Short mmCIF file of C-alpha atoms and ligand atoms in Angstrom, two decimals:
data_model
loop_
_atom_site.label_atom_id
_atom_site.label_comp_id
_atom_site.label_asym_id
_atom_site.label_seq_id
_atom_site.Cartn_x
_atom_site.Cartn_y
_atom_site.Cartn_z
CA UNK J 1253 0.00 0.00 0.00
CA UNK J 1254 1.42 3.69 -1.22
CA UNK J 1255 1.67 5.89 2.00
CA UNK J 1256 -0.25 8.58 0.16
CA UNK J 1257 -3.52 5.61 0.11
CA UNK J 1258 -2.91 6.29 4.27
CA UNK J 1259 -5.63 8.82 5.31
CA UNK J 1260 -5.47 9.37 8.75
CA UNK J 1261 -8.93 10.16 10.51
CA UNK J 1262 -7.75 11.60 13.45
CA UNK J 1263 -7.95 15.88 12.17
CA UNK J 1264 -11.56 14.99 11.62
CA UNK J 1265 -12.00 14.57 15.59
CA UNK J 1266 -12.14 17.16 18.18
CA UNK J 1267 -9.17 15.69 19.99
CA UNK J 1268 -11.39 15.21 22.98
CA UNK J 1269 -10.52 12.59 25.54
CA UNK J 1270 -11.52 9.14 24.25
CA UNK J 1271 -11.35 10.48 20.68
CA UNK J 1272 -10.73 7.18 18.29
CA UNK J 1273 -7.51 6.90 16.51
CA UNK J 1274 -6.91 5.17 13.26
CA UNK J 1275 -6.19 5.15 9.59
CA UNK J 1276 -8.88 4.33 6.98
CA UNK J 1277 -7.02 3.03 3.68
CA UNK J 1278 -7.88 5.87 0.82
CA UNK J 1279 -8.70 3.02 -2.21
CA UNK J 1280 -10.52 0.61 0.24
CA UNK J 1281 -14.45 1.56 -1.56
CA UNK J 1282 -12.61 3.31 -4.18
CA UNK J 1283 -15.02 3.52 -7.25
CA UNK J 1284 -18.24 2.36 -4.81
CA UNK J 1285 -21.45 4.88 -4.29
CA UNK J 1286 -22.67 4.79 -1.09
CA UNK J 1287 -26.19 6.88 0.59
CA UNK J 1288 -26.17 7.34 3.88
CA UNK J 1289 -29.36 8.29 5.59
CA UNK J 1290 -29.52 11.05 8.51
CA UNK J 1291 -25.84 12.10 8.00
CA UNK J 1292 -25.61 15.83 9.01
CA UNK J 1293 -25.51 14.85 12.53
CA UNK J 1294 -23.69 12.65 14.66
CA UNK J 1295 -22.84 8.95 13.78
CA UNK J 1296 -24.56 9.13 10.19
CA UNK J 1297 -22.05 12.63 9.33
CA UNK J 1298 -18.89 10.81 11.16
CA UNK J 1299 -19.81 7.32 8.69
CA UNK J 1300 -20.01 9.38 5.21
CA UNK J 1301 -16.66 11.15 6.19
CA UNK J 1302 -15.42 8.07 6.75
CA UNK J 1303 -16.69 6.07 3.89
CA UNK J 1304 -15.63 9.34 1.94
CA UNK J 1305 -12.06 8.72 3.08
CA UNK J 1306 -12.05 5.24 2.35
CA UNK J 1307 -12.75 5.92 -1.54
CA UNK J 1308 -16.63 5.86 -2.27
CA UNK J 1309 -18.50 8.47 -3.49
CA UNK J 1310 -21.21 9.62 -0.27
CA UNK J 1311 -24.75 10.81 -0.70
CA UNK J 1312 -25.09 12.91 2.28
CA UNK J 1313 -29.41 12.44 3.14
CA UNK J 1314 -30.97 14.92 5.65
CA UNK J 1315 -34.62 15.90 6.26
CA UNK J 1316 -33.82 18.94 8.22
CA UNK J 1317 -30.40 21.09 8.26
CA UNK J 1318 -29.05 21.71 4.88
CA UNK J 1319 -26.49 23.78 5.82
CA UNK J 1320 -24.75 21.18 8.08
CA UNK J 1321 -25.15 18.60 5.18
CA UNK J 1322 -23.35 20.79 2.67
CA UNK J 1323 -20.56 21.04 5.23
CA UNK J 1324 -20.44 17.46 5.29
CA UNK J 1325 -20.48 17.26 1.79
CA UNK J 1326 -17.72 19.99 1.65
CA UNK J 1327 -15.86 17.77 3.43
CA UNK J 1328 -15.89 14.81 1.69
CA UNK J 1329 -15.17 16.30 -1.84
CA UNK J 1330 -11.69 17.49 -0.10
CA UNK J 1331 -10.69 13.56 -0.46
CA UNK J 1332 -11.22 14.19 -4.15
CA UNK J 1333 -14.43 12.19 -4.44
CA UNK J 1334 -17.90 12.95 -5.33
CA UNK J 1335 -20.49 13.83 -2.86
CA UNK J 1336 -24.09 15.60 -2.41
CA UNK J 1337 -26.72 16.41 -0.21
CA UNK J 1338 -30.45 14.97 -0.89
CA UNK J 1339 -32.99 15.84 0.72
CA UNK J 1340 -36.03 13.33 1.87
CA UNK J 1341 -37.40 12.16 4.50
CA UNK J 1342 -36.75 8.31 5.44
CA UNK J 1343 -40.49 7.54 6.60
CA UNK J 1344 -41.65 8.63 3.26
CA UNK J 1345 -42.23 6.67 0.50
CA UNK J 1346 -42.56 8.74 -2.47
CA UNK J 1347 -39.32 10.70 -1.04
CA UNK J 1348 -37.52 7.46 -0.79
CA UNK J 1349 -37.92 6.31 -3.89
CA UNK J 1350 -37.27 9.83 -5.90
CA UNK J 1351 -33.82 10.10 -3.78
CA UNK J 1352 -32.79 6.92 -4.67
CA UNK J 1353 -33.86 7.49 -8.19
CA UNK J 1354 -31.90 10.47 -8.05
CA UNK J 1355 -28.79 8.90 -6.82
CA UNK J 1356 -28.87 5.86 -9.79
CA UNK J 1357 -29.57 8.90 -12.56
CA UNK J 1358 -26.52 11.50 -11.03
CA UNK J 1359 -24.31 8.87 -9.74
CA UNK J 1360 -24.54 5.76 -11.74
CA UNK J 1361 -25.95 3.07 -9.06
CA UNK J 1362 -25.74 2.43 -5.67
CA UNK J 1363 -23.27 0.07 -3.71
CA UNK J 1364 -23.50 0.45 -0.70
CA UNK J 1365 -26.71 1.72 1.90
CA UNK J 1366 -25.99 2.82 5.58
CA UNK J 1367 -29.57 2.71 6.98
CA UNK J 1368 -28.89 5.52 9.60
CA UNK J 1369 -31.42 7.94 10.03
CA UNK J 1370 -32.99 7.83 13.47
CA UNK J 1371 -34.61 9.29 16.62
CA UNK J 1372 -36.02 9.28 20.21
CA UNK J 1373 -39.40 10.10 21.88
CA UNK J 1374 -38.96 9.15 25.21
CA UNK J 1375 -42.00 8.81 27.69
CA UNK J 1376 -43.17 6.67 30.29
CA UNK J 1377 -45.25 3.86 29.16
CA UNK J 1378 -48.68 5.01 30.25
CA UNK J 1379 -47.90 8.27 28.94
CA UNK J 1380 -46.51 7.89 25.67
CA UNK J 1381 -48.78 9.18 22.84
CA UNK J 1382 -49.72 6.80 19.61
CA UNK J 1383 -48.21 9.68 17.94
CA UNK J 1384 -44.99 9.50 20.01
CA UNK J 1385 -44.79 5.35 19.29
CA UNK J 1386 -45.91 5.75 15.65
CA UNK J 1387 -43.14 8.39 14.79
CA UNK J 1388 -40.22 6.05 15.90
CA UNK J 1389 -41.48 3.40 14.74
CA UNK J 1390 -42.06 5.27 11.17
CA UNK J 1391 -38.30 6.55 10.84
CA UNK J 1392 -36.38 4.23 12.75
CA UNK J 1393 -37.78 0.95 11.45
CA UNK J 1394 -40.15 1.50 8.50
CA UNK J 1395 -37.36 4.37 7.29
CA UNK J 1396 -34.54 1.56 7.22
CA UNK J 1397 -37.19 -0.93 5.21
CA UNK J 1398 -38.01 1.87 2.44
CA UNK J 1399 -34.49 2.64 2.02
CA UNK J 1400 -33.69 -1.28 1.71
CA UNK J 1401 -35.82 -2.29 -0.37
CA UNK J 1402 -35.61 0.32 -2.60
CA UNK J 1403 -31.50 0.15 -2.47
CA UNK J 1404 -32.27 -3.68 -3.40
CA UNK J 1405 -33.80 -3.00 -5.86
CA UNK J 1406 -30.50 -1.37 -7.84
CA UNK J 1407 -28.14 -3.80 -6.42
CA UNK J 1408 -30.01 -6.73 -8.47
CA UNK J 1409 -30.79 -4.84 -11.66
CA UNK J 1410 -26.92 -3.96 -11.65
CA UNK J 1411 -25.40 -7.31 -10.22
CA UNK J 1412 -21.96 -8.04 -9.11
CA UNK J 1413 -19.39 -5.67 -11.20
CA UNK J 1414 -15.65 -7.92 -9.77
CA UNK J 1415 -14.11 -4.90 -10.36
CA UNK J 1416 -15.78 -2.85 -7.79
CA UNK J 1417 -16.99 -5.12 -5.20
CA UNK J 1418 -17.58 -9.25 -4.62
CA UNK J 1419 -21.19 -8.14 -3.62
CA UNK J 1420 -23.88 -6.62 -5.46
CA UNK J 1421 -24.48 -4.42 -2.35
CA UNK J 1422 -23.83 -3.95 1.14
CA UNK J 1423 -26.87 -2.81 3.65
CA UNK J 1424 -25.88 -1.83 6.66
CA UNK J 1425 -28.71 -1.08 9.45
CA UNK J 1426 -27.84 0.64 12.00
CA UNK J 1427 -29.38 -0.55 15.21
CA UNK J 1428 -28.81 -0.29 18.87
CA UNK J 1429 -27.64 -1.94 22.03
CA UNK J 1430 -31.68 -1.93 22.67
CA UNK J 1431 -32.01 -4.13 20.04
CA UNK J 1432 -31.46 -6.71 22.73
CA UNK J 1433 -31.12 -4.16 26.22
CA UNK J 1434 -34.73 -3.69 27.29
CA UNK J 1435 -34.92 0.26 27.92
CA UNK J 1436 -37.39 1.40 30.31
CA UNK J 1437 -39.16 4.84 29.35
CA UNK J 1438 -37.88 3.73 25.25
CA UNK J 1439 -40.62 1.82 24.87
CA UNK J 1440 -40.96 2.76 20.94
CA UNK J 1441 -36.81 3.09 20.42
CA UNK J 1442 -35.98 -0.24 21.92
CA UNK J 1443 -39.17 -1.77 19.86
CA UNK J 1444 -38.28 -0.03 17.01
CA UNK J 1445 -34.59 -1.60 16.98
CA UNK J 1446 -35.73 -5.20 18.17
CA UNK J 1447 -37.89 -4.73 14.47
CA UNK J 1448 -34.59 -3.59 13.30
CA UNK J 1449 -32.29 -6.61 14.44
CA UNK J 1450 -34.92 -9.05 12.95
CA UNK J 1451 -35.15 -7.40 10.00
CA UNK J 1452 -31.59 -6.98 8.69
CA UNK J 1453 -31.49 -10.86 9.65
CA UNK J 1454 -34.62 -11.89 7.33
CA UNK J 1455 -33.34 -9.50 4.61
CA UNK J 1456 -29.75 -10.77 5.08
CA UNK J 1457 -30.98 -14.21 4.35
CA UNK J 1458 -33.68 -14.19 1.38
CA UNK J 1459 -30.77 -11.49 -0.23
CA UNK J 1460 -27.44 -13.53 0.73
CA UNK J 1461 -27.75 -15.76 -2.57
CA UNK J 1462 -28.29 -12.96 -4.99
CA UNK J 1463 -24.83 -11.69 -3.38
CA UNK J 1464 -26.06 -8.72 -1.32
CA UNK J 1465 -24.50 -8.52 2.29
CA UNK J 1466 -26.95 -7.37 5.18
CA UNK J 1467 -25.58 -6.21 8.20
CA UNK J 1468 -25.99 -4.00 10.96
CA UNK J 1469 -24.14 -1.85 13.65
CA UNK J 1470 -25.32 -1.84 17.44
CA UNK J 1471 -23.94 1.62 18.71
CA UNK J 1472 -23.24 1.77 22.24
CA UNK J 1473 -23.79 5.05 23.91
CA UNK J 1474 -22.02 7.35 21.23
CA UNK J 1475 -21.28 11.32 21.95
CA UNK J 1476 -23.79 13.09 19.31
CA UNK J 1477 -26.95 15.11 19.56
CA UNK J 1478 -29.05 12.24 20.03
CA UNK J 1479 -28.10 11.38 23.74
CA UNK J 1480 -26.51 14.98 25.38
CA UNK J 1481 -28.16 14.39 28.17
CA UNK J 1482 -26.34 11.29 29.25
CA UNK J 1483 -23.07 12.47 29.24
CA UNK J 1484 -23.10 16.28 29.17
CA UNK J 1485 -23.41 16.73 33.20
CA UNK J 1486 -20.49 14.72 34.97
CA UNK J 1487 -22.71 13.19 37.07
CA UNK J 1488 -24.16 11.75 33.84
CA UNK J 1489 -21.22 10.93 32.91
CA UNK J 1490 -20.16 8.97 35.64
CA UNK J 1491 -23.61 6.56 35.45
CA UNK J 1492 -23.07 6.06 32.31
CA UNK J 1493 -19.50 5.07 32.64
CA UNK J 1494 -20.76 2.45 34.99
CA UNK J 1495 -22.30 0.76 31.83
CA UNK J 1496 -19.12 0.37 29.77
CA UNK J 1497 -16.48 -1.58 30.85
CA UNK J 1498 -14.08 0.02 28.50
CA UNK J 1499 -14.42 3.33 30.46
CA UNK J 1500 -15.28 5.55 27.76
CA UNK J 1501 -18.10 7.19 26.05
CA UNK J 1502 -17.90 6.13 21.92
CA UNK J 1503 -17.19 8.64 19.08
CA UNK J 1504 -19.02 9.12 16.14
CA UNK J 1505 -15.75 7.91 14.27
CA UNK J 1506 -15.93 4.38 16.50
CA UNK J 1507 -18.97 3.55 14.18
CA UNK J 1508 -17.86 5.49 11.19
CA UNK J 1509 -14.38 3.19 11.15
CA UNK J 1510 -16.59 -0.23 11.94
CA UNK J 1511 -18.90 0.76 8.67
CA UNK J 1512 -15.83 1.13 6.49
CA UNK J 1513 -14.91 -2.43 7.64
CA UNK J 1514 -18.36 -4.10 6.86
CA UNK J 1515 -18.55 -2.37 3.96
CA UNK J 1516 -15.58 -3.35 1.85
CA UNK J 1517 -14.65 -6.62 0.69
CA UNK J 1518 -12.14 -7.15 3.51
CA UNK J 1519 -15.19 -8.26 5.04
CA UNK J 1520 -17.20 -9.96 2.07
CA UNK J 1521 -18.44 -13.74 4.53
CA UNK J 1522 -19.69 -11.34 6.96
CA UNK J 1523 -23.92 -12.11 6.30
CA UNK J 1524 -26.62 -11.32 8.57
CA UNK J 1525 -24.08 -9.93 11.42
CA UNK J 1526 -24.64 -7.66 14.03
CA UNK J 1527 -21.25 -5.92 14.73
CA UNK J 1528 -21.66 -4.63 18.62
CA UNK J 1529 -19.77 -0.67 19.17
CA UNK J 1530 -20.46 -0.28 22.56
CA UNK J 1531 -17.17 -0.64 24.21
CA UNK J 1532 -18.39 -3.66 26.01
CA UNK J 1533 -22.24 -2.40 27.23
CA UNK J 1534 -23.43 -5.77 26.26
CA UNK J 1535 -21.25 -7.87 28.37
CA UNK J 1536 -23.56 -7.32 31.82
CA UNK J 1537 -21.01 -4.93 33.68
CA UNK J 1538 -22.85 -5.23 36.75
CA UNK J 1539 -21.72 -9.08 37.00
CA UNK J 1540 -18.27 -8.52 36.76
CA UNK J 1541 -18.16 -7.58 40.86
CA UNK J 1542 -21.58 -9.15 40.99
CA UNK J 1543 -24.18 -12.30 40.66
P1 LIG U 319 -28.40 12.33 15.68
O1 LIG U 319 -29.63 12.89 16.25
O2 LIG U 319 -27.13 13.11 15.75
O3 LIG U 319 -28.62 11.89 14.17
C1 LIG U 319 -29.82 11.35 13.69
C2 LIG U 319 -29.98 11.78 12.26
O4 LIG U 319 -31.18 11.20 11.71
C3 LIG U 319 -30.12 13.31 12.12
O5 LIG U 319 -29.36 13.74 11.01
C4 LIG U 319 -31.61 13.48 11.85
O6 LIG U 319 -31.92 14.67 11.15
C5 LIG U 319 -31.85 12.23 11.02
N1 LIG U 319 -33.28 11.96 10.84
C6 LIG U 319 -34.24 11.92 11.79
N2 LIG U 319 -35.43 11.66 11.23
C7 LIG U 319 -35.21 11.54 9.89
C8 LIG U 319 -36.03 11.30 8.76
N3 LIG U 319 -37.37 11.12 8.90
N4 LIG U 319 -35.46 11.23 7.54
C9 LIG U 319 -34.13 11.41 7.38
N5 LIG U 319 -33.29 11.66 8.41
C10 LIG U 319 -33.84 11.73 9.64
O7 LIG U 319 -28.21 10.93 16.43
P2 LIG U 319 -27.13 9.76 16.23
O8 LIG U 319 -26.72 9.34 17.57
O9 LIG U 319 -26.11 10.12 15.24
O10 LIG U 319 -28.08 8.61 15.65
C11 LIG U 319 -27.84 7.93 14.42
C12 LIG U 319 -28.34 6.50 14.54
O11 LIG U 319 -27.56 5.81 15.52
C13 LIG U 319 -29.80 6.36 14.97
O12 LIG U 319 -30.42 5.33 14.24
C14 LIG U 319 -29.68 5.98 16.43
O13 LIG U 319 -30.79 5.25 16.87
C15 LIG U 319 -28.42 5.13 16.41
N6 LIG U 319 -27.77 4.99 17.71
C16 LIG U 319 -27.16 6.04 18.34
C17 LIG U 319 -26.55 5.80 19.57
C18 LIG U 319 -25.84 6.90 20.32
O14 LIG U 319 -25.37 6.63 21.44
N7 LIG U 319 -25.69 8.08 19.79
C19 LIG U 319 -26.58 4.55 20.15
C20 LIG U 319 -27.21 3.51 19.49
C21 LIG U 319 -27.81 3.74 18.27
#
């Protein structure tokens, strides 16, 4: 590997405490298009930088903020690839299907989907609305199954092209600890990424034998809009650190680097995976000094 193909990923991080470290090889999706969904903010911006850096052209989606999308597109052209911002909203069909259009008429095809876009409305259980429920369940689950099947669809009427990839396409769904963590007061988000877990795994196997890879990514708790209130007070901090026995709160970039990985080829038997982030969360902490 040529030194220059070395990009390091660090300047992209705010050199906080606990900030990842790493180097993404520059030709790794070289030549692949890939959308990601919600990725002006948080873990969705830090994976299209990082598939970006890696080689692959990045459709940057957002349904609100355009101006923090074209940063992130801004970004990601400085690597001397292509990228742009569409605009839709996950939950929607119509939208789905014209940005995906979009992408196969001003990019070519699609290779590779991160299934990102996502949110919270937290309540107790007695109090949570339909509309609260409904809404999670709309974006975070129904979102990720528009933008599948729709992303399917292109992968088969292209196929495998050798040159670019072993698969036809890559999914990758990004779900949650709570996909098996029971989250009290989540009702709808831990639901919502149970749905999620079960169906990347369906997908992964009626897909796997037309040669399109299904996977997804279980964050762990992750610095980014989504959660401030866990770890912006340091007494939130400190419960929170109870939950991860690698003592420290995950970076956007933590995901962004694991999506690179599932992603390329250096991972092509990986099929119906879920690749844990979470710096341990699952593991029980609590029985390591108890039980
Ligand atoms: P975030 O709030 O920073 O980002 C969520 C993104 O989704 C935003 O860009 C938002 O605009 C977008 N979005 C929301 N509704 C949308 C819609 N209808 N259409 C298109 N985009 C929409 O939060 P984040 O932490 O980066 O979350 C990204 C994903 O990671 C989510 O699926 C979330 O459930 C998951 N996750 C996050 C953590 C964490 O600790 N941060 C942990 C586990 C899972």
């Amino acid at each position: 590997m040529e030194e220059q193909d070395i990009v390091s990923s660090t300047e992209a991080t705010s050199g906080a405490p606990g900030t990842s470290q790493g180097v993404i090889p520059a030709h790794l999706l070289r030549g692949q298009k890939a959308l990601v969904t919600g990725a002006n903010s948080g873990i969705g911006r830090a994976t299209a930088v990082a598939l970006g850096r890696a080689g692959a052209d990045v459709v940057v989606n957002y349904v609100a903020g355009k101006d923090e999308a074209e940063k992130v597109v801004e970004e990601i052209t400085g690597f001397g690839v292509r990228a742009a911002a569409y605009e839709a909203d996950v939950s929607d069909e119509q939208q789905v299907v014209a940005m995906t259009d979009r992408m196969v008429r001003e990019f070519g095809t699609i290779d590779i989907l991160v299934a990102n876009a996502g949110l919270q409305r937290d309540a107790p259980f007695t109090e949570m609305t339909l509309a609260q429920w409904q809404k999670v369940l709309d974006v975070n689950l129904t979102g990720q199954f528009l933008c599948a099947r729709e992303a399917t669809k292109e992968f088969l009427r292209r196929g495998v092209v050798p040159e670019v990839s072993r698969a036809a396409g890559k999914i990758i769904c990004m779900s949650s600890v709570h996909q098996i963590i029971p989250w009290a007061g989540h009702v709808n988000y831990a639901s919502s990424k149970g749905g999620v877990q079960m169906m990347m795994e369906t997908l992964a196997q009626e897909l796997a034998p037309k040669k399109i890879r299904v996977n997804a990514i279980a964050p762990g708790a992750i610095r980014t809009p989504i959660n401030r209130s866990a770890w912006d007070t340091p007494e939130a901090l400190e419960d929170l650190l109870r939950l991860i026995p690698y003592d420290r709160v995950g970076d956007p970039e933590d995901i962004g680097h694991a999506a690179v990985g599932l992603a390329s080829d250096l991972m092509d038997y990986v099929v119906g995976t879920t690749l844990y982030v979470d710096g341990g969360m699952t593991l029980f902490p609590g029985f390591a000094t108890g039980g």
